[in-house]
PDB file of C-alpha atoms in Angstrom:
ATOM      1  CA  MET A 237      51.386 -15.220 -20.683  1.00  0.00           C
ATOM      2  CA  THR A 238      52.269 -12.944 -23.586  1.00  0.00           C
ATOM      3  CA  PRO A 239      54.636  -9.976 -23.120  1.00  0.00           C
ATOM      4  CA  LYS A 240      51.786  -7.637 -24.109  1.00  0.00           C
ATOM      5  CA  LYS A 241      49.599  -8.906 -21.262  1.00  0.00           C
ATOM      6  CA  GLU A 242      52.536  -8.527 -18.901  1.00  0.00           C
ATOM      7  CA  ASP A 243      52.990  -4.915 -20.046  1.00  0.00           C
ATOM      8  CA  TYR A 244      49.378  -4.177 -19.151  1.00  0.00           C
ATOM      9  CA  LEU A 245      49.695  -5.727 -15.691  1.00  0.00           C
ATOM     10  CA  LYS A 246      52.879  -3.738 -15.034  1.00  0.00           C
ATOM     11  CA  ILE A 247      51.428  -0.393 -16.088  1.00  0.00           C
ATOM     12  CA  ILE A 248      48.195  -0.956 -14.145  1.00  0.00           C
ATOM     13  CA  PHE A 249      50.342  -1.718 -11.096  1.00  0.00           C
ATOM     14  CA  GLU A 250      52.563   1.312 -11.721  1.00  0.00           C
ATOM     15  CA  LEU A 251      49.560   3.632 -12.038  1.00  0.00           C
ATOM     16  CA  GLY A 252      48.234   2.467  -8.683  1.00  0.00           C
ATOM     17  CA  GLY A 253      45.982  -0.430  -9.637  1.00  0.00           C
ATOM     18  CA  LYS A 254      46.901  -2.368  -6.518  1.00  0.00           C
ATOM     19  CA  GLN A 255      45.041   0.151  -4.376  1.00  0.00           C
ATOM     20  CA  ARG A 256      42.719   2.147  -6.613  1.00  0.00           C
ATOM     21  CA  LYS A 257      40.936   2.230  -9.946  1.00  0.00           C
ATOM     22  CA  VAL A 258      42.949   3.160 -13.027  1.00  0.00           C
ATOM     23  CA  SER A 259      41.207   4.597 -16.096  1.00  0.00           C
ATOM     24  CA  ASN A 260      41.380   3.245 -19.641  1.00  0.00           C
ATOM     25  CA  LYS A 261      42.708   6.646 -20.702  1.00  0.00           C
ATOM     26  CA  GLN A 262      45.627   6.469 -18.258  1.00  0.00           C
ATOM     27  CA  ILE A 263      46.608   3.051 -19.581  1.00  0.00           C
ATOM     28  CA  SER A 264      46.191   4.163 -23.186  1.00  0.00           C
ATOM     29  CA  MET A 265      48.395   7.226 -22.724  1.00  0.00           C
ATOM     30  CA  SER A 266      51.032   5.343 -20.723  1.00  0.00           C
ATOM     31  CA  LEU A 267      51.413   2.532 -23.264  1.00  0.00           C
ATOM     32  CA  ASN A 268      50.829   4.748 -26.331  1.00  0.00           C
ATOM     33  CA  VAL A 269      48.073   2.472 -27.624  1.00  0.00           C
ATOM     34  CA  ALA A 270      44.543   3.122 -28.866  1.00  0.00           C
ATOM     35  CA  ALA A 271      41.683   3.177 -26.389  1.00  0.00           C
ATOM     36  CA  GLY A 272      40.034   0.284 -28.233  1.00  0.00           C
ATOM     37  CA  SER A 273      43.122  -1.860 -27.739  1.00  0.00           C
ATOM     38  CA  VAL A 274      42.995  -1.183 -23.998  1.00  0.00           C
ATOM     39  CA  THR A 275      39.343  -2.223 -23.822  1.00  0.00           C
ATOM     40  CA  GLU A 276      40.092  -5.450 -25.697  1.00  0.00           C
ATOM     41  CA  MET A 277      43.055  -6.382 -23.507  1.00  0.00           C
ATOM     42  CA  VAL A 278      41.305  -5.501 -20.253  1.00  0.00           C
ATOM     43  CA  THR A 279      38.429  -7.791 -21.259  1.00  0.00           C
ATOM     44  CA  LYS A 280      40.931 -10.645 -21.704  1.00  0.00           C
ATOM     45  CA  LEU A 281      42.588  -9.934 -18.351  1.00  0.00           C
ATOM     46  CA  VAL A 282      39.210  -9.860 -16.610  1.00  0.00           C
ATOM     47  CA  GLY A 283      38.430 -13.244 -18.152  1.00  0.00           C
ATOM     48  CA  GLU A 284      41.698 -14.624 -16.764  1.00  0.00           C
ATOM     49  CA  GLY A 285      40.942 -13.316 -13.285  1.00  0.00           C
ATOM     50  CA  LEU A 286      43.859 -10.861 -13.246  1.00  0.00           C
ATOM     51  CA  VAL A 287      41.984  -7.558 -13.164  1.00  0.00           C
ATOM     52  CA  ILE A 288      38.626  -6.194 -12.086  1.00  0.00           C
ATOM     53  CA  HIS A 289      36.869  -3.726 -14.376  1.00  0.00           C
ATOM     54  CA  SER A 290      34.154  -1.593 -12.849  1.00  0.00           C
ATOM     55  CA  PRO A 291      32.270   0.352 -15.568  1.00  0.00           C
ATOM     56  CA  TYR A 292      32.701   4.138 -15.236  1.00  0.00           C
ATOM     57  CA  ALA A 293      35.023   3.577 -12.244  1.00  0.00           C
ATOM     58  CA  GLY A 294      38.139   1.946 -13.681  1.00  0.00           C
ATOM     59  CA  ILE A 295      40.425  -1.046 -13.510  1.00  0.00           C
ATOM     60  CA  SER A 296      42.274  -2.641 -10.598  1.00  0.00           C
ATOM     61  CA  LEU A 297      44.347  -5.773 -10.090  1.00  0.00           C
ATOM     62  CA  THR A 298      43.114  -8.933  -8.401  1.00  0.00           C
ATOM     63  CA  ASP A 299      45.321 -10.651  -5.823  1.00  0.00           C
ATOM     64  CA  GLU A 300      46.635 -12.950  -8.550  1.00  0.00           C
ATOM     65  CA  GLY A 301      47.259  -9.987 -10.836  1.00  0.00           C
ATOM     66  CA  ILE A 302      49.154  -8.189  -8.078  1.00  0.00           C
ATOM     67  CA  GLU A 303      51.375 -11.210  -7.438  1.00  0.00           C
ATOM     68  CA  ILE A 304      52.296 -11.529 -11.120  1.00  0.00           C
ATOM     69  CA  ALA A 305      52.816  -7.768 -11.504  1.00  0.00           C
ATOM     70  CA  GLU A 306      55.113  -7.596  -8.467  1.00  0.00           C
ATOM     71  CA  ASP A 307      57.343 -10.333  -9.883  1.00  0.00           C
ATOM     72  CA  LEU A 308      57.481  -8.640 -13.298  1.00  0.00           C
ATOM     73  CA  ILE A 309      58.155  -5.244 -11.748  1.00  0.00           C
ATOM     74  CA  ARG A 310      60.981  -6.687  -9.638  1.00  0.00           C
ATOM     75  CA  ARG A 311      62.731  -8.140 -12.674  1.00  0.00           C
ATOM     76  CA  HIS A 312      62.201  -5.111 -14.866  1.00  0.00           C
ATOM     77  CA  ARG A 313      63.308  -2.528 -12.308  1.00  0.00           C
ATOM     78  CA  LEU A 314      66.396  -4.491 -11.292  1.00  0.00           C
ATOM     79  CA  TRP A 315      67.499  -4.577 -14.933  1.00  0.00           C
ATOM     80  CA  GLU A 316      66.774  -0.867 -15.293  1.00  0.00           C
ATOM     81  CA  THR A 317      68.914  -0.205 -12.235  1.00  0.00           C
ATOM     82  CA  PHE A 318      71.738  -2.302 -13.649  1.00  0.00           C
ATOM     83  CA  LEU A 319      71.624  -0.671 -17.082  1.00  0.00           C
ATOM     84  CA  VAL A 320      71.617   2.872 -15.696  1.00  0.00           C
ATOM     85  CA  SER A 321      74.086   2.426 -12.829  1.00  0.00           C
ATOM     86  CA  LYS A 322      76.537  -0.026 -14.418  1.00  0.00           C
ATOM     87  CA  LEU A 323      76.247   0.536 -18.188  1.00  0.00           C
ATOM     88  CA  ASN A 324      75.501   4.277 -18.139  1.00  0.00           C
ATOM     89  CA  TYR A 325      72.222   4.098 -20.039  1.00  0.00           C
ATOM     90  CA  LYS A 326      70.175   7.283 -20.149  1.00  0.00           C
ATOM     91  CA  LEU A 327      66.985   6.839 -18.166  1.00  0.00           C
ATOM     92  CA  GLN A 328      64.685   7.381 -21.147  1.00  0.00           C
ATOM     93  CA  ASP A 329      66.533   4.721 -23.179  1.00  0.00           C
ATOM     94  CA  VAL A 330      66.529   1.914 -20.639  1.00  0.00           C
ATOM     95  CA  HIS A 331      62.977   0.556 -20.822  1.00  0.00           C
ATOM     96  CA  TYR A 332      63.104  -1.494 -24.022  1.00  0.00           C
ATOM     97  CA  ASP A 333      66.294  -3.382 -23.212  1.00  0.00           C
ATOM     98  CA  ALA A 334      65.087  -4.006 -19.656  1.00  0.00           C
ATOM     99  CA  GLU A 335      61.886  -5.377 -21.201  1.00  0.00           C
ATOM    100  CA  VAL A 336      63.844  -7.897 -23.274  1.00  0.00           C
ATOM    101  CA  LEU A 337      66.061  -8.902 -20.368  1.00  0.00           C
ATOM    102  CA  GLU A 338      63.218  -9.414 -17.871  1.00  0.00           C
ATOM    103  CA  HIS A 339      61.603 -12.037 -20.122  1.00  0.00           C
ATOM    104  CA  ALA A 340      64.881 -13.952 -20.426  1.00  0.00           C
ATOM    105  CA  THR A 341      65.746 -13.914 -16.721  1.00  0.00           C
ATOM    106  CA  SER A 342      65.500 -17.010 -14.543  1.00  0.00           C
ATOM    107  CA  ASP A 343      64.686 -16.792 -10.841  1.00  0.00           C
ATOM    108  CA  ASN A 344      68.289 -17.702 -10.087  1.00  0.00           C
ATOM    109  CA  LEU A 345      69.678 -14.948 -12.305  1.00  0.00           C
ATOM    110  CA  VAL A 346      67.377 -12.270 -10.933  1.00  0.00           C
ATOM    111  CA  GLN A 347      68.445 -13.116  -7.381  1.00  0.00           C
ATOM    112  CA  HIS A 348      72.138 -12.920  -8.310  1.00  0.00           C
ATOM    113  CA  LEU A 349      71.437  -9.594 -10.026  1.00  0.00           C
ATOM    114  CA  ASP A 350      69.734  -8.308  -6.869  1.00  0.00           C
ATOM    115  CA  ASP A 351      72.714  -9.419  -4.772  1.00  0.00           C
ATOM    116  CA  PHE A 352      75.183  -7.815  -7.188  1.00  0.00           C
ATOM    117  CA  LEU A 353      73.337  -4.493  -7.067  1.00  0.00           C
ATOM    118  CA  GLY A 354      73.197  -4.509  -3.252  1.00  0.00           C
ATOM    119  CA  HIS A 355      69.426  -5.011  -2.990  1.00  0.00           C
ATOM    120  CA  PRO A 356      68.304  -1.584  -4.274  1.00  0.00           C
ATOM    121  CA  LYS A 357      64.992  -0.292  -2.974  1.00  0.00           C
ATOM    122  CA  ARG A 358      64.161   1.981  -5.930  1.00  0.00           C
ATOM    123  CA  CYS A 359      64.742   1.939  -9.666  1.00  0.00           C
ATOM    124  CA  PRO A 360      66.131   4.966 -11.551  1.00  0.00           C
ATOM    125  CA  HIS A 361      62.692   6.495 -12.181  1.00  0.00           C
ATOM    126  CA  GLY A 362      61.756   6.201  -8.509  1.00  0.00           C
ATOM    127  CA  GLY A 363      59.665   3.040  -8.466  1.00  0.00           C
ATOM    128  CA  MET A 364      59.923   0.645  -5.544  1.00  0.00           C
ATOM    129  CA  ILE A 365      61.653  -2.701  -6.175  1.00  0.00           C
ATOM    130  CA  PRO A 366      59.996  -5.631  -4.365  1.00  0.00           C
ATOM    131  CA  SER A 367      62.382  -7.868  -2.422  1.00  0.00           C
ATOM    132  CA  ILE A 368      62.595 -11.613  -3.050  1.00  0.00           C
ATOM    133  CA  ASP A 369      59.939 -11.985  -0.317  1.00  0.00           C
ATOM    134  CA  GLY A 370      57.668  -9.442  -1.998  1.00  0.00           C
ATOM    135  CA  ASP A 371      58.283  -6.708   0.557  1.00  0.00           C
ATOM    136  CA  TYR A 372      58.468  -3.061  -0.489  1.00  0.00           C
ATOM    137  CA  ALA A 373      57.444   0.354   0.760  1.00  0.00           C
ATOM    138  CA  GLU A 374      54.262   1.736  -0.727  1.00  0.00           C
ATOM    139  CA  GLU A 375      54.716   4.194  -3.567  1.00  0.00           C
ATOM    140  CA  SER A 376      53.137   7.632  -3.758  1.00  0.00           C
ATOM    141  CA  TYR A 377      49.985   7.849  -5.867  1.00  0.00           C
ATOM    142  CA  ASP A 378      49.587  11.623  -5.549  1.00  0.00           C
ATOM    143  CA  LEU A 379      49.849  13.222  -8.978  1.00  0.00           C
ATOM    144  CA  LEU A 380      51.384  16.595  -9.766  1.00  0.00           C
ATOM    145  CA  VAL A 381      48.275  17.513 -11.731  1.00  0.00           C
ATOM    146  CA  ASP A 382      46.270  17.315  -8.478  1.00  0.00           C
ATOM    147  CA  ALA A 383      48.753  19.286  -6.313  1.00  0.00           C
ATOM    148  CA  PRO A 384      47.170  22.612  -5.318  1.00  0.00           C
ATOM    149  CA  ALA A 385      48.819  25.926  -6.110  1.00  0.00           C
ATOM    150  CA  GLY A 386      50.852  27.122  -3.132  1.00  0.00           C
ATOM    151  CA  SER A 387      51.806  23.632  -1.970  1.00  0.00           C
ATOM    152  CA  VAL A 388      55.402  22.430  -1.663  1.00  0.00           C
ATOM    153  CA  LYS A 389      56.057  19.011  -3.203  1.00  0.00           C
ATOM    154  CA  SER A 390      58.957  16.778  -4.182  1.00  0.00           C
ATOM    155  CA  VAL A 391      59.188  14.382  -7.117  1.00  0.00           C
ATOM    156  CA  ASP A 392      58.696  10.812  -5.896  1.00  0.00           C
ATOM    157  CA  ARG A 393      58.670   8.864  -9.179  1.00  0.00           C
ATOM    158  CA  PHE A 394      57.821   8.953 -12.871  1.00  0.00           C
ATOM    159  CA  VAL A 395      55.767   6.517 -14.912  1.00  0.00           C
ATOM    160  CA  ASP A 396      58.091   4.370 -17.028  1.00  0.00           C
ATOM    161  CA  ASN A 397      57.264   5.857 -20.443  1.00  0.00           C
ATOM    162  CA  HIS A 398      59.899   6.743 -23.060  1.00  0.00           C
ATOM    163  CA  GLU A 399      58.164   9.882 -24.325  1.00  0.00           C
ATOM    164  CA  LEU A 400      57.620  11.166 -20.787  1.00  0.00           C
ATOM    165  CA  LEU A 401      61.166  10.453 -19.628  1.00  0.00           C
ATOM    166  CA  THR A 402      62.635  12.123 -22.726  1.00  0.00           C
ATOM    167  CA  TYR A 403      60.526  15.198 -22.040  1.00  0.00           C
ATOM    168  CA  LEU A 404      61.518  15.318 -18.363  1.00  0.00           C
ATOM    169  CA  ASP A 405      65.194  15.022 -19.328  1.00  0.00           C
ATOM    170  CA  GLU A 406      64.745  18.028 -21.623  1.00  0.00           C
ATOM    171  CA  ILE A 407      63.232  20.208 -18.881  1.00  0.00           C
ATOM    172  CA  LYS A 408      65.737  18.859 -16.307  1.00  0.00           C
ATOM    173  CA  LEU A 409      63.205  17.579 -13.756  1.00  0.00           C
ATOM    174  CA  ASN A 410      64.646  14.816 -11.581  1.00  0.00           C
ATOM    175  CA  ILE A 411      63.638  12.398  -8.823  1.00  0.00           C
ATOM    176  CA  GLY A 412      63.856  14.169  -5.464  1.00  0.00           C
ATOM    177  CA  ASP A 413      63.495  17.711  -6.837  1.00  0.00           C
ATOM    178  CA  LYS A 414      61.568  19.881  -4.391  1.00  0.00           C
ATOM    179  CA  PHE A 415      59.418  22.736  -5.657  1.00  0.00           C
ATOM    180  CA  LEU A 416      56.611  25.188  -5.006  1.00  0.00           C
ATOM    181  CA  VAL A 417      53.529  24.703  -7.162  1.00  0.00           C
ATOM    182  CA  GLU A 418      52.893  28.210  -8.428  1.00  0.00           C
ATOM    183  CA  GLU A 419      50.030  27.881 -10.889  1.00  0.00           C
ATOM    184  CA  HIS A 420      47.853  25.526 -12.898  1.00  0.00           C
ATOM    185  CA  VAL A 421      47.338  27.386 -16.170  1.00  0.00           C
ATOM    186  CA  PRO A 422      43.640  27.090 -17.217  1.00  0.00           C
ATOM    187  CA  PHE A 423      42.329  25.038 -20.157  1.00  0.00           C
ATOM    188  CA  GLU A 424      44.822  22.196 -19.765  1.00  0.00           C
ATOM    189  CA  GLY A 425      47.788  24.529 -19.705  1.00  0.00           C
ATOM    190  CA  PRO A 426      51.064  23.673 -17.971  1.00  0.00           C
ATOM    191  CA  VAL A 427      51.714  23.409 -14.262  1.00  0.00           C
ATOM    192  CA  LYS A 428      54.196  26.112 -13.288  1.00  0.00           C
ATOM    193  CA  VAL A 429      56.588  25.289 -10.453  1.00  0.00           C
ATOM    194  CA  LYS A 430      59.587  26.965  -8.814  1.00  0.00           C
ATOM    195  CA  LEU A 431      62.482  24.673  -7.871  1.00  0.00           C
ATOM    196  CA  SER A 432      63.529  25.074  -4.236  1.00  0.00           C
ATOM    197  CA  ASP A 433      67.270  24.549  -4.766  1.00  0.00           C
ATOM    198  CA  THR A 434      67.778  26.993  -7.636  1.00  0.00           C
ATOM    199  CA  GLY A 435      64.699  29.208  -7.704  1.00  0.00           C
ATOM    200  CA  GLU A 436      64.295  28.301 -11.376  1.00  0.00           C
ATOM    201  CA  GLU A 437      60.745  28.377 -12.739  1.00  0.00           C
ATOM    202  CA  VAL A 438      59.737  25.360 -14.807  1.00  0.00           C
ATOM    203  CA  SER A 439      56.568  24.795 -16.828  1.00  0.00           C
ATOM    204  CA  ILE A 440      55.459  21.156 -16.884  1.00  0.00           C
ATOM    205  CA  SER A 441      52.944  20.107 -19.502  1.00  0.00           C
ATOM    206  CA  TYR A 442      49.421  19.162 -18.440  1.00  0.00           C
ATOM    207  CA  LYS A 443      49.833  15.664 -19.915  1.00  0.00           C
ATOM    208  CA  ALA A 444      53.165  15.044 -18.169  1.00  0.00           C
ATOM    209  CA  ALA A 445      51.707  16.214 -14.843  1.00  0.00           C
ATOM    210  CA  HIS A 446      49.390  13.171 -14.943  1.00  0.00           C
ATOM    211  CA  TYR A 447      52.412  10.855 -14.808  1.00  0.00           C
ATOM    212  CA  ILE A 448      54.607  12.551 -12.207  1.00  0.00           C
ATOM    213  CA  PHE A 449      53.965  11.286  -8.673  1.00  0.00           C
ATOM    214  CA  VAL A 450      54.783  13.662  -5.820  1.00  0.00           C
ATOM    215  CA  ASN A 451      54.886  13.651  -2.042  1.00  0.00           C
TER     216      ASN A 451
END
């Protein structure tokens, strides 16, 4: 399987494709690729029995696609954890090197890496790390963009996207931050929130709010 196909399986999984339908637009924005490229790749993955595409509904993973995605996610997120916690990488800079390392990692090496790190349950951007047996807690699929004004939420995880993570570093929004959703500004304006710990008001772009999962 090519690395590009693996990237698609990982992002479909990360966006919730194990449990629900993911749109072409979500994949396109997450991978920073053209919509036509998504359509072409999804067609290939359907042909290989790795995803199901329901017209006007979206894309989800088959059982085989889930199994492959879980293994890829485990490798990738363990390397991200290592690079951030042991080599002091910034979160937004870790993805590309983790991508290279995951493709060069044997099963034996990934298990030793897991042991060395103490079997972490989450990667630095909040995603669950499957165990060697494939066990992991379910991730949140509730998006900030859907959180109603007046609700209190906390940041559960971010989609693993360099542009997004750079932006979130700039506005100082972190995993675990608790906040009050104050307002959704009309016409695709920002989501305004007030942080519980500091009382600081933060405006989060409409686009970014589609890739911040809350609980």
